[in-house]
XYZ file of C-alpha atoms in Angstrom:
784
model
C 172.896 42.045 -127.630
C 175.898 39.995 -126.586
C 176.965 39.329 -123.031
C 180.475 38.114 -122.363
C 181.365 36.251 -119.177
C 184.810 36.288 -117.702
C 186.688 32.932 -117.962
C 187.023 30.716 -114.939
C 189.808 28.291 -114.213
C 189.481 24.979 -116.069
C 186.419 26.018 -118.112
C 185.038 28.681 -120.409
C 181.434 29.969 -120.309
C 179.599 31.866 -122.991
C 175.966 33.039 -123.181
C 173.961 34.154 -126.154
C 170.855 36.383 -125.453
C 168.173 36.774 -128.060
C 166.038 39.751 -127.204
C 164.650 40.480 -130.612
C 162.554 38.714 -133.113
C 162.928 34.928 -133.135
C 165.365 33.727 -135.755
C 167.932 36.420 -135.155
C 171.153 34.941 -133.949
C 173.348 36.922 -131.678
C 176.623 36.152 -130.039
C 176.175 34.445 -126.729
C 178.336 33.375 -123.814
C 178.132 29.814 -122.599
C 177.671 29.290 -118.882
C 178.778 25.894 -117.540
C 176.234 24.086 -115.265
C 178.646 21.590 -113.904
C 182.264 21.963 -112.846
C 183.919 18.997 -114.589
C 187.526 18.158 -113.953
C 189.544 19.142 -116.979
C 193.138 19.825 -117.529
C 194.233 23.184 -118.636
C 193.035 26.654 -117.623
C 190.354 27.500 -115.093
C 187.386 29.412 -116.638
C 184.986 31.841 -115.049
C 181.339 30.862 -114.143
C 178.449 32.068 -116.316
C 176.320 35.076 -115.221
C 172.978 36.081 -116.844
C 171.848 39.712 -116.355
C 168.070 40.532 -115.823
C 165.913 40.156 -118.885
C 163.185 42.756 -119.505
C 159.986 41.917 -121.293
C 156.932 44.127 -121.829
C 153.610 43.191 -120.245
C 150.721 42.379 -122.506
C 153.078 41.024 -125.268
C 150.839 39.328 -127.758
C 153.214 37.500 -130.169
C 153.574 34.180 -128.477
C 155.604 32.126 -127.968
C 158.247 34.765 -127.761
C 161.995 33.826 -127.397
C 163.578 35.599 -124.465
C 167.143 34.197 -124.264
C 169.348 31.222 -125.231
C 171.859 29.649 -122.931
C 174.770 27.416 -123.985
C 177.400 25.365 -122.254
C 180.815 24.644 -123.805
C 181.382 21.560 -121.726
C 179.857 19.316 -124.316
C 179.274 19.675 -128.019
C 175.873 20.748 -129.254
C 173.396 17.962 -128.819
C 175.176 16.484 -125.851
C 173.843 18.990 -123.277
C 170.325 18.988 -121.794
C 168.993 22.357 -120.512
C 166.187 22.974 -118.001
C 164.642 25.808 -115.917
C 162.680 25.846 -112.661
C 160.725 28.406 -110.635
C 157.531 30.525 -110.730
C 156.009 30.527 -114.176
C 157.514 27.139 -114.998
C 156.825 24.429 -112.445
C 155.300 26.774 -109.896
C 152.193 28.916 -110.134
C 151.492 30.436 -112.505
C 152.693 27.374 -114.478
C 153.362 27.347 -118.234
C 154.361 30.979 -118.588
C 157.980 30.130 -119.502
C 159.589 27.112 -121.232
C 163.042 26.058 -122.547
C 164.222 23.923 -125.445
C 166.211 21.275 -123.648
C 168.662 20.768 -126.505
C 169.158 24.327 -127.784
C 168.755 26.191 -124.454
C 166.260 28.730 -125.851
C 163.852 30.224 -123.250
C 160.358 31.170 -124.519
C 157.482 33.341 -123.174
C 154.247 31.412 -123.614
C 151.616 33.708 -121.999
C 150.817 37.410 -121.680
C 152.248 39.018 -118.597
C 150.471 41.464 -116.223
C 152.793 43.688 -114.256
C 150.030 44.606 -111.844
C 149.923 40.924 -110.805
C 153.631 39.969 -111.018
C 156.296 42.494 -111.829
C 159.274 40.028 -112.026
C 160.112 36.283 -112.128
C 163.203 34.555 -110.673
C 164.096 31.234 -112.370
C 166.973 28.726 -112.013
C 168.785 27.410 -115.115
C 170.519 23.952 -115.277
C 172.883 22.208 -117.791
C 173.230 18.387 -117.666
C 174.964 15.809 -119.844
C 173.082 12.988 -121.455
C 173.771 10.846 -118.458
C 172.207 13.379 -116.125
C 175.438 14.642 -114.667
C 175.686 18.352 -113.890
C 177.839 20.184 -116.319
C 177.505 23.712 -114.889
C 176.553 25.228 -111.566
C 172.887 26.355 -111.540
C 172.480 30.043 -112.176
C 169.679 32.617 -111.633
C 167.582 33.850 -114.486
C 165.576 37.063 -113.598
C 162.820 38.243 -115.918
C 161.534 41.813 -115.312
C 158.052 42.726 -116.585
C 158.066 46.193 -118.131
C 154.941 48.304 -117.268
C 152.534 49.438 -119.932
C 149.803 52.084 -119.452
C 147.025 49.566 -119.409
C 145.066 50.832 -116.311
C 142.866 53.868 -116.143
C 142.909 56.023 -113.036
C 139.927 55.434 -110.656
C 138.261 57.945 -108.285
C 137.839 56.657 -104.751
C 134.095 57.469 -104.885
C 131.668 58.342 -107.581
C 130.468 61.555 -105.907
C 132.277 63.793 -103.473
C 130.344 66.083 -101.132
C 131.364 69.334 -99.555
C 129.818 72.165 -97.523
C 130.719 75.811 -97.383
C 129.066 78.862 -95.855
C 127.350 81.152 -98.270
C 129.296 84.341 -98.826
C 132.639 82.575 -98.203
C 135.751 84.453 -99.341
C 137.804 83.160 -102.321
C 140.277 80.398 -101.472
C 138.006 78.765 -98.866
C 138.584 75.012 -98.758
C 135.534 72.927 -99.699
C 136.542 69.269 -100.140
C 139.146 66.960 -101.755
C 138.788 64.563 -104.702
C 141.077 61.506 -104.681
C 141.904 58.895 -107.370
C 144.262 55.920 -107.764
C 146.073 54.197 -110.707
C 147.187 50.562 -110.720
C 150.134 51.226 -113.045
C 153.688 51.659 -111.895
C 153.789 54.749 -109.706
C 157.392 55.308 -110.745
C 156.353 55.915 -114.324
C 154.133 58.407 -116.084
C 151.570 55.676 -116.391
C 150.446 56.592 -112.835
C 151.146 60.325 -112.938
C 147.617 61.737 -112.270
C 146.241 65.192 -112.959
C 142.813 66.586 -111.738
C 140.546 69.078 -113.483
C 136.941 70.385 -113.455
C 135.166 69.570 -116.675
C 131.901 71.354 -115.853
C 130.267 73.389 -113.063
C 126.889 75.149 -112.766
C 126.876 78.825 -113.475
C 129.994 80.932 -113.274
C 133.396 79.536 -112.413
C 133.076 79.734 -108.629
C 135.247 76.716 -107.735
C 138.684 75.435 -108.704
C 140.603 72.184 -108.142
C 144.286 71.646 -107.520
C 145.545 69.385 -110.377
C 148.040 67.569 -108.180
C 146.155 67.176 -104.861
C 142.492 67.336 -105.915
C 141.614 70.051 -103.348
C 138.506 72.030 -104.311
C 138.299 75.677 -103.202
C 136.242 78.785 -103.870
C 137.675 81.214 -106.369
C 135.108 84.034 -106.440
C 132.721 85.945 -104.172
C 128.982 85.813 -104.524
C 128.015 82.461 -103.109
C 124.380 83.019 -102.139
C 122.328 80.124 -100.738
C 119.104 81.961 -101.485
C 120.158 82.040 -105.220
C 121.801 78.633 -105.584
C 121.808 76.284 -102.628
C 123.689 73.321 -104.203
C 126.411 73.194 -106.893
C 127.206 70.057 -108.988
C 130.738 69.793 -110.409
C 132.032 67.250 -112.963
C 135.615 66.217 -112.158
C 138.220 64.443 -114.339
C 141.479 62.682 -113.568
C 144.034 61.580 -116.242
C 147.317 59.618 -116.048
C 150.447 60.187 -118.129
C 150.499 63.657 -116.500
C 147.155 64.457 -117.977
C 147.726 63.017 -121.440
C 146.840 59.394 -120.762
C 143.802 57.496 -119.694
C 141.000 59.422 -117.901
C 138.128 58.919 -115.428
C 135.324 61.189 -114.190
C 133.366 61.776 -110.969
C 131.041 64.390 -109.520
C 131.289 66.786 -106.603
C 128.153 68.062 -104.780
C 128.782 71.278 -102.905
C 126.082 72.565 -100.508
C 126.013 76.133 -99.304
C 125.288 76.477 -95.582
C 122.874 79.200 -94.559
C 123.835 82.306 -92.642
C 121.446 84.925 -91.326
C 121.936 87.405 -94.108
C 118.226 88.125 -94.618
C 116.143 89.943 -92.008
C 112.477 88.868 -91.522
C 109.729 91.274 -92.513
C 105.941 91.527 -92.188
C 103.892 90.909 -95.289
C 101.730 93.983 -94.514
C 102.126 97.264 -92.737
C 98.925 96.920 -90.668
C 96.763 94.049 -89.355
C 93.141 94.252 -88.097
C 91.709 91.882 -85.478
C 88.821 91.517 -82.971
C 88.793 90.200 -79.394
C 86.000 89.441 -76.918
C 86.097 91.123 -73.531
C 86.235 89.312 -70.176
C 88.041 86.248 -71.551
C 91.695 85.262 -71.530
C 93.879 82.546 -73.007
C 92.362 82.881 -76.494
C 94.027 83.608 -79.857
C 93.053 86.810 -81.626
C 94.814 86.538 -85.005
C 98.029 85.815 -86.933
C 100.828 88.062 -88.223
C 102.417 86.793 -91.464
C 106.137 87.330 -92.061
C 108.621 86.282 -94.733
C 112.288 85.342 -94.474
C 114.552 84.033 -97.250
C 116.851 82.150 -94.925
C 116.738 78.387 -94.468
C 113.284 77.370 -93.135
C 113.384 75.726 -89.737
C 116.777 77.168 -88.843
C 117.417 79.840 -86.178
C 118.238 82.186 -89.085
C 114.624 81.814 -90.249
C 112.685 81.481 -86.974
C 110.926 84.736 -86.092
C 110.593 86.344 -82.675
C 107.967 89.027 -82.083
C 107.922 91.923 -79.652
C 105.111 94.328 -78.711
C 106.767 97.733 -78.680
C 103.822 99.883 -77.564
C 100.062 99.963 -77.073
C 99.849 97.330 -74.304
C 100.778 99.010 -71.001
C 99.000 96.391 -68.840
C 100.496 93.385 -70.605
C 97.148 92.035 -71.792
C 98.494 90.631 -75.085
C 101.225 88.174 -76.040
C 102.667 86.941 -79.358
C 104.085 83.465 -79.857
C 105.657 81.991 -83.014
C 104.096 79.104 -84.915
C 107.124 76.832 -85.562
C 105.654 75.451 -88.781
C 104.534 78.619 -90.532
C 106.775 81.133 -88.734
C 103.697 83.305 -88.162
C 103.102 85.396 -85.074
C 100.012 84.313 -83.088
C 98.487 87.200 -81.098
C 96.590 86.094 -77.959
C 94.873 87.692 -74.954
C 96.512 86.745 -71.663
C 94.543 89.109 -69.402
C 90.805 89.776 -69.808
C 89.908 92.886 -71.774
C 87.275 95.372 -70.612
C 85.114 96.992 -73.239
C 83.999 99.682 -70.801
C 87.629 100.684 -70.187
C 88.985 100.503 -73.740
C 87.131 99.720 -76.949
C 90.187 99.405 -79.226
C 93.907 98.696 -78.802
C 96.574 99.912 -81.259
C 99.736 97.847 -80.980
C 103.109 98.364 -82.641
C 104.901 95.063 -83.205
C 108.480 94.243 -84.319
C 109.968 90.995 -85.655
C 113.509 89.621 -85.715
C 115.261 86.249 -85.951
C 116.376 84.086 -83.084
C 119.936 84.105 -84.499
C 121.715 87.471 -84.774
C 121.670 89.110 -88.162
C 124.938 89.378 -90.113
C 126.448 92.810 -89.831
C 126.594 93.280 -93.582
C 123.012 92.041 -94.151
C 120.472 94.685 -95.199
C 117.667 95.580 -92.814
C 114.110 94.499 -93.632
C 111.800 97.113 -95.070
C 108.880 95.856 -92.957
C 110.527 94.974 -89.687
C 107.618 96.611 -87.816
C 103.823 96.622 -88.253
C 100.686 98.084 -86.643
C 98.021 95.803 -85.136
C 94.519 97.180 -84.398
C 92.437 95.071 -81.974
C 88.758 96.019 -81.561
C 87.092 94.814 -78.326
C 83.656 93.219 -78.552
C 81.187 93.997 -75.747
C 79.401 91.097 -73.982
C 77.155 90.735 -70.936
C 79.596 90.293 -68.075
C 78.813 88.695 -64.745
C 78.519 90.870 -61.631
C 81.626 91.225 -59.508
C 81.734 91.095 -55.709
C 83.967 93.822 -54.369
C 85.329 91.586 -51.609
C 85.301 87.879 -52.246
C 85.436 85.957 -50.005
C 83.808 88.259 -47.464
C 84.844 87.600 -43.869
C 82.957 88.862 -40.816
C 82.312 87.796 -37.224
C 79.391 87.442 -34.819
C 79.200 86.554 -31.133
C 77.777 83.157 -30.402
C 74.102 82.970 -29.553
C 73.046 86.177 -31.349
C 69.251 86.463 -31.658
C 67.318 86.230 -34.935
C 67.364 89.381 -37.031
C 70.942 90.280 -36.159
C 72.658 92.005 -39.148
C 75.573 89.996 -40.504
C 76.916 91.901 -43.522
C 75.953 93.516 -46.818
C 77.371 91.299 -49.538
C 76.843 93.485 -52.608
C 78.219 93.262 -56.122
C 78.689 95.600 -59.084
C 77.802 95.113 -62.737
C 80.804 95.760 -65.027
C 78.440 96.571 -67.906
C 78.184 100.246 -67.025
C 76.785 101.113 -70.426
C 73.822 98.808 -69.910
C 70.952 99.484 -67.514
C 70.705 96.250 -65.553
C 69.413 95.401 -62.083
C 71.146 92.981 -59.729
C 69.442 90.446 -57.446
C 70.803 88.267 -54.638
C 69.980 84.814 -53.292
C 71.457 82.026 -51.228
C 73.158 79.143 -52.969
C 74.527 77.326 -49.932
C 73.405 77.819 -46.337
C 73.789 74.382 -44.741
C 72.085 75.176 -41.430
C 69.492 77.580 -42.930
C 70.759 80.239 -40.547
C 70.827 83.291 -42.802
C 68.320 85.425 -44.683
C 69.397 87.477 -47.747
C 67.622 90.566 -48.978
C 67.030 89.968 -52.677
C 67.398 93.618 -53.703
C 70.228 94.891 -51.496
C 72.243 91.807 -50.566
C 71.901 92.538 -46.836
C 72.264 89.383 -44.752
C 70.649 88.774 -41.341
C 70.263 85.828 -39.032
C 66.854 84.187 -38.981
C 67.348 81.994 -35.903
C 69.880 81.193 -33.190
C 72.786 79.094 -34.376
C 73.494 76.176 -32.090
C 77.102 76.005 -30.839
C 76.943 72.268 -31.508
C 76.042 72.736 -35.173
C 77.931 70.246 -37.343
C 78.426 72.977 -39.943
C 80.705 74.992 -37.659
C 84.229 74.157 -38.731
C 86.910 75.484 -36.410
C 84.547 78.249 -35.323
C 83.677 79.325 -38.902
C 80.354 79.150 -40.713
C 80.494 79.343 -44.498
C 77.722 80.247 -46.942
C 77.617 80.955 -50.692
C 75.706 83.959 -52.048
C 74.685 84.485 -55.691
C 74.405 87.807 -57.523
C 72.797 87.850 -60.983
C 71.648 90.491 -63.450
C 68.411 90.675 -65.416
C 69.950 90.246 -68.862
C 68.865 87.475 -71.208
C 70.466 85.148 -70.477
C 71.465 86.429 -67.034
C 75.036 86.346 -65.773
C 75.722 85.099 -62.275
C 78.513 85.721 -59.785
C 79.312 83.514 -56.796
C 80.527 84.932 -53.488
C 81.701 83.141 -50.372
C 80.647 84.477 -46.976
C 82.749 83.285 -44.022
C 81.390 84.116 -40.566
C 83.578 83.618 -37.525
C 81.519 82.708 -34.462
C 83.169 84.512 -31.588
C 83.298 82.697 -28.297
C 81.411 84.455 -25.484
C 82.420 83.991 -21.892
C 79.090 82.686 -20.626
C 80.297 79.859 -18.363
C 82.038 80.103 -15.025
C 84.799 77.598 -14.242
C 83.994 74.516 -12.180
C 86.140 72.935 -9.495
C 87.450 69.470 -10.211
C 87.506 67.503 -7.959
C 85.165 69.075 -5.368
C 86.700 67.131 -2.447
C 89.934 65.588 -1.229
C 92.165 64.974 1.747
C 95.262 66.536 3.290
C 97.538 65.558 6.131
C 96.818 67.085 9.518
C 100.415 68.226 9.810
C 101.387 70.974 7.348
C 104.830 69.523 6.747
C 103.406 66.159 5.654
C 102.152 65.324 2.181
C 101.972 67.510 -0.881
C 98.637 69.112 -0.122
C 95.503 68.851 -2.272
C 95.848 69.424 -6.015
C 92.869 71.386 -7.294
C 91.851 71.690 -10.949
C 89.241 73.588 -12.888
C 87.354 73.158 -16.143
C 85.482 75.644 -18.284
C 82.885 74.993 -20.991
C 84.053 78.088 -22.883
C 86.719 77.922 -25.547
C 89.970 79.899 -25.395
C 90.599 82.674 -24.585
C 87.719 82.568 -22.110
C 89.051 79.657 -20.097
C 92.483 79.176 -18.590
C 94.440 80.534 -16.897
C 92.165 80.115 -13.884
C 92.454 82.030 -10.645
C 91.943 80.100 -7.376
C 91.156 82.032 -4.187
C 89.751 81.279 -0.761
C 86.360 82.913 -0.430
C 86.683 86.550 0.688
C 83.347 86.150 2.470
C 85.027 83.807 4.975
C 88.240 85.643 5.865
C 89.008 83.236 8.731
C 89.850 80.536 6.155
C 93.144 82.238 5.353
C 94.363 81.657 8.922
C 94.596 77.883 8.448
C 94.611 77.419 4.686
C 96.611 78.700 1.682
C 96.193 78.333 -2.078
C 99.189 78.500 -4.451
C 99.165 78.339 -8.253
C 100.681 75.320 -9.985
C 99.943 76.077 -13.653
C 97.248 77.763 -15.735
C 94.618 75.171 -14.772
C 95.664 73.822 -11.336
C 96.387 75.114 -7.849
C 97.473 73.463 -4.591
C 95.682 73.739 -1.232
C 97.855 73.459 1.916
C 97.431 73.789 5.670
C 99.138 76.642 7.424
C 98.713 75.112 10.907
C 97.715 71.772 12.295
C 93.929 71.479 12.613
C 91.619 68.841 13.948
C 91.110 65.693 11.966
C 87.901 65.233 10.100
C 85.879 66.917 7.388
C 86.290 70.658 6.787
C 84.012 72.576 4.495
C 85.795 75.356 2.616
C 84.514 77.897 0.142
C 86.662 78.562 -2.933
C 86.305 81.407 -5.432
C 87.192 80.463 -9.063
C 87.587 83.005 -11.879
C 88.485 82.503 -15.563
C 90.389 84.813 -17.932
C 87.513 85.760 -20.221
C 86.413 89.252 -21.091
C 84.516 89.990 -18.966
C 85.637 87.236 -16.575
C 83.209 84.757 -15.046
C 83.609 83.579 -11.461
C 81.907 81.117 -9.183
C 82.128 80.419 -5.451
C 82.132 76.664 -4.895
C 82.237 74.443 -1.789
C 85.246 72.251 -1.232
C 85.115 69.301 1.219
C 88.578 68.660 2.619
C 89.208 65.732 4.951
C 92.099 66.213 7.364
C 93.655 62.882 8.365
C 96.630 61.421 10.109
C 99.285 60.462 7.589
C 102.130 58.051 7.554
C 105.742 58.869 6.691
C 104.906 58.678 2.984
C 102.279 61.413 3.294
C 99.289 59.047 2.792
C 96.323 58.824 5.149
C 96.442 55.913 7.568
C 93.560 53.351 7.352
C 92.217 54.132 10.817
C 92.340 57.777 10.146
C 90.404 57.263 6.978
C 87.603 55.592 8.946
C 87.375 58.462 11.376
C 87.400 61.124 8.742
C 84.442 59.420 7.069
C 82.318 58.728 10.132
C 83.371 61.103 12.832
C 82.853 64.356 11.094
C 79.987 63.595 8.787
C 79.347 63.060 5.155
C 78.384 65.248 2.289
C 74.916 65.620 0.857
C 75.621 63.105 -1.896
C 76.949 60.585 0.596
C 73.875 61.071 2.767
C 71.622 60.272 -0.161
C 73.540 57.069 -0.789
C 73.383 56.103 2.913
C 69.702 56.852 2.975
C 69.073 54.626 -0.016
C 71.074 51.834 1.661
C 69.051 52.179 4.854
C 65.751 51.997 3.033
C 66.874 48.896 1.159
C 68.044 47.323 4.407
C 64.710 48.074 6.052
C 62.792 46.513 3.212
C 64.921 43.392 3.424
C 65.080 43.139 7.205
C 61.313 43.189 7.743
C 60.567 39.977 5.803
C 63.651 38.348 7.325
C 62.366 39.042 10.805
C 58.970 37.703 9.929
C 60.432 34.538 8.487
C 62.610 34.038 11.550
C 59.656 34.281 13.853
C 57.683 31.852 11.754
C 60.547 29.382 11.729
C 60.829 29.495 15.485
C 57.137 28.741 15.861
C 57.073 25.909 13.355
C 60.346 24.387 14.474
C 61.731 24.514 10.992
C 65.486 24.125 10.904
C 65.999 26.613 8.031
C 67.780 26.367 4.866
C 70.968 25.060 6.508
C 69.394 21.737 7.332
C 71.992 19.027 7.480
C 74.863 21.330 8.308
C 75.516 20.762 11.996
C 78.679 22.788 12.325
C 78.438 26.390 13.459
C 78.236 27.940 10.029
C 76.555 31.067 11.420
C 79.528 31.871 13.615
C 81.939 31.371 10.752
C 80.032 33.699 8.488
C 79.358 36.328 11.110
C 83.057 36.518 11.900
C 83.478 38.324 8.591
C 80.109 39.912 8.034
C 79.331 41.461 11.375
C 79.510 45.234 11.145
C 78.113 46.216 14.507
C 80.557 45.988 17.340
C 83.644 44.824 15.631
C 85.186 41.406 15.924
C 83.986 40.968 19.513
C 80.249 40.998 18.713
C 79.245 37.688 17.131
C 75.569 37.486 18.071
C 74.034 40.560 16.557
C 71.980 38.854 13.793
C 70.404 35.615 12.895
C 71.879 33.870 9.889
C 68.405 33.445 8.477
C 68.355 37.143 7.654
C 70.769 36.448 4.814
C 68.138 34.402 3.025
C 66.860 35.729 -0.330
C 63.365 37.266 -0.032
C 61.952 34.860 -2.625
C 63.179 31.885 -0.603
C 61.785 33.391 2.585
C 58.381 33.737 1.013
C 58.393 30.053 0.146
C 59.637 28.828 3.516
C 57.836 31.122 5.925
C 54.622 30.099 7.681
C 51.769 32.560 7.903
C 52.980 35.766 9.299
C 52.592 36.036 12.988
C 54.078 38.198 15.553
C 57.418 39.565 14.358
C 60.475 38.817 16.514
C 61.638 41.591 18.754
C 65.062 43.190 18.626
C 67.251 42.370 21.620
C 67.824 45.975 22.443
C 64.165 46.947 21.820
C 62.030 48.307 24.665
C 59.445 46.105 26.269
C 56.635 47.830 24.564
C 56.140 47.215 20.900
C 55.419 49.866 18.336
C 53.220 49.309 15.325
C 55.290 49.214 12.122
C 54.971 52.397 10.129
C 53.715 52.249 6.548
C 56.262 52.873 3.769
C 56.986 56.512 3.095
C 57.348 58.282 -0.231
C 60.860 59.356 -1.291
C 61.576 63.097 -1.240
C 61.013 64.912 -4.520
C 63.347 67.874 -3.877
C 66.741 68.336 -2.183
C 65.129 70.548 0.480
C 63.107 67.578 1.834
C 66.080 65.200 2.123
C 67.050 66.285 5.649
C 63.499 65.782 6.969
C 63.272 62.444 5.200
C 66.504 61.253 6.868
C 65.516 62.400 10.350
C 62.106 60.745 10.076
C 63.676 57.535 8.870
C 66.164 57.450 11.733
C 63.428 57.974 14.260
C 61.338 55.177 12.776
C 64.307 52.815 12.682
C 65.218 53.456 16.322
C 61.638 52.884 17.492
C 60.999 49.767 15.387
C 61.755 46.650 17.463
C 61.723 44.336 14.445
C 64.720 45.821 12.591
C 68.310 46.441 13.594
C 68.973 49.738 15.344
C 70.220 52.786 13.441
C 73.651 52.592 15.018
C 73.917 49.113 13.588
C 73.172 50.525 10.114
C 75.952 53.061 10.575
C 78.545 50.345 10.748
C 78.499 50.246 6.963
C 80.487 53.462 6.836
C 82.349 53.167 10.142
C 84.312 50.117 11.229
C 85.109 51.175 14.763
C 88.342 52.396 16.229
C 91.170 50.061 15.567
C 89.234 47.638 13.385
C 91.478 45.727 10.982
C 88.561 44.800 8.762
C 87.951 46.779 5.601
C 84.687 48.543 4.967
C 81.927 46.970 2.899
C 80.118 50.248 2.416
C 79.053 50.992 -1.145
C 80.136 54.588 -0.507
C 83.791 53.800 -0.008
C 84.113 50.464 -1.715
C 85.015 52.116 -5.017
C 88.041 53.766 -3.428
C 89.884 50.571 -2.746
C 88.371 47.728 -4.689
C 91.669 47.030 -6.294
C 93.180 46.336 -2.823
C 90.433 43.959 -1.548
C 91.179 40.272 -1.143
C 88.104 38.152 -1.740
C 89.830 34.793 -1.583
C 88.729 34.399 2.063
C 85.147 33.948 0.863
C 86.019 30.362 -0.021
C 86.283 29.654 3.734
C 82.640 30.632 4.285
C 81.237 27.605 2.648
C 80.121 26.409 -0.772
C 77.541 29.183 -1.191
C 80.268 31.863 -1.112
C 82.747 30.052 -3.308
C 81.046 31.543 -6.386
C 81.631 35.069 -5.040
C 85.270 34.242 -4.433
C 85.585 33.079 -8.041
C 83.957 36.267 -9.349
C 85.878 38.821 -7.283
C 88.966 36.984 -6.181
C 92.259 36.747 -8.034
C 92.337 34.416 -11.048
């Protein structure tokens, strides 16, 4: 091959290319490396076209080209090349004879690593001066089919539904080739070398797509197909490679489940539930564990009461027949069921129906000794409270379900916490055997509960438990009581709010409130001055119609409850009429008059009487001690105190005539009896009372206290008479000052009868002014 280069001005270039076997000489055109000044014509620069060399060339070194310069004679020019493959990596691939300009290939080339090399060629004189301009030398590596195609993976997988129509896409096989894709060296073609069974799959030779080509894919026949694939370059005539394709058929419900037998026989025990009776075996060719395989059972007939149920065993796909409601041998000895089976997933329309989609199940019931049954359990009844022993309660009887057996039932108590009931062993009749106390701790919210047993005479016997609940009915056996039984109202009807009356009843609802308050019909004159109005179900208000005299008024009030039948009681009511202030409260002076002027109640009289007796017992030794002290000249227990301590004390303690009377008693009477006994001389003549008559009366012996309320009045009258006639004790009117302070007295009462009404208003700090002996009392009762 000869390349000619156009002449340039002043120089001529020629280059000779040797592309064949070394030793062959071909015309060449020299390319100048250096533009040297020269006279004459201007020559064209040298140009070297690309040089092609095949990869994997084995005859080395192999001459590629020879370059020459006409600037100097042969032997006077030095040639050199630079670039990749020479002085750059990979080094040593190319070389040049520096005197002849021949370029050699020194190593095998690999197009897949480097498909071309770009070098620079130089021409210098012996002195190193540039003779020609540097020029490019391009070496193109020609591809050889030295690489086999390679599949992207060793095994391809695909899935397709069984029964898929022809042409259904399954998967794609892909391969690569490292050779030049622009040549046939990388032109790949796919094919199937081998597949199991008939030719059911095909592959596209250009794309590698695998598809179905025939009908008849049946997972139950063949579940997985293994294909052997091949790919070849050179359009199928070159190098080859192989791989495999695994195609799995996905299951569809194209097989209906069926029973393994037409009829199943089982046995079940009566009177039990929640137990398994037997199993129903089925078969299904679809994929185990999938909805296409899982069976679902249905009882079509033979179980009108829903006593059976069938569940599916997820491991074996069997139907498990169980009893969900107790069976009764006496009612039915055998059950004949008709059962059907189907899959959870719907069956394909084209799938054939199962030959044994239904089966018969015969269940024979086994008879056992059943426990008696109470007809009503729990049994509820009621009794009035306080019923006498022997009162019938109920007949708590049971029946034996074993009607085909001759058995006798017996009854007994299992739980009777208060031992209140008696049970007839043969009939189950229950009676009370004593009176049940209303305060029994076993009465819960008015109910008494007992447990009765019924058992047969079988061996072993069967027992039934029944609960008997007895409601204790409240009986209206208590009349309401007035609370409080006394009070006060203002003497003027327009003052105050009247007297609020309440009532209580020992009976429970509905035998208590609402209560009815009424002035006694036996005393019709009460309605002229008094009125009663209802406030709520348990309270009423008593008011004056007209102004009446101040003091104590005894009323009679009729109270009635709402029980059936109602209970009523006529009760006394002590009402004190008093003068009231603007706020509707009784004035202090008026309170004193209402207590002393009108009289006191029976309870108050008893308290006064007890106080009088105590005072008498204390006053007698005091009088005796005083007399003895006067005779002996003893100065008493206040020796050393010369100030008038008696007057100071009596200013606060005198109850007789008010503040004006300061000389009613001797201070020695306040001495403790034990101290008097130690200080007194032998008893002599007792001192006489100032207001006593001249004649003395012999002291009366102590009297016995009354033993009944009827004797209280006589006891009081006798005591008053004795007190008035005894010259050695204070007069009776002096004793009365404990519950009456006198008109206009500003001192508060010290009476034990009324002290509880106003203790919170008393001021005991003044006791400190009475001397050191009363300071302790001031500390105890005074403010902190």
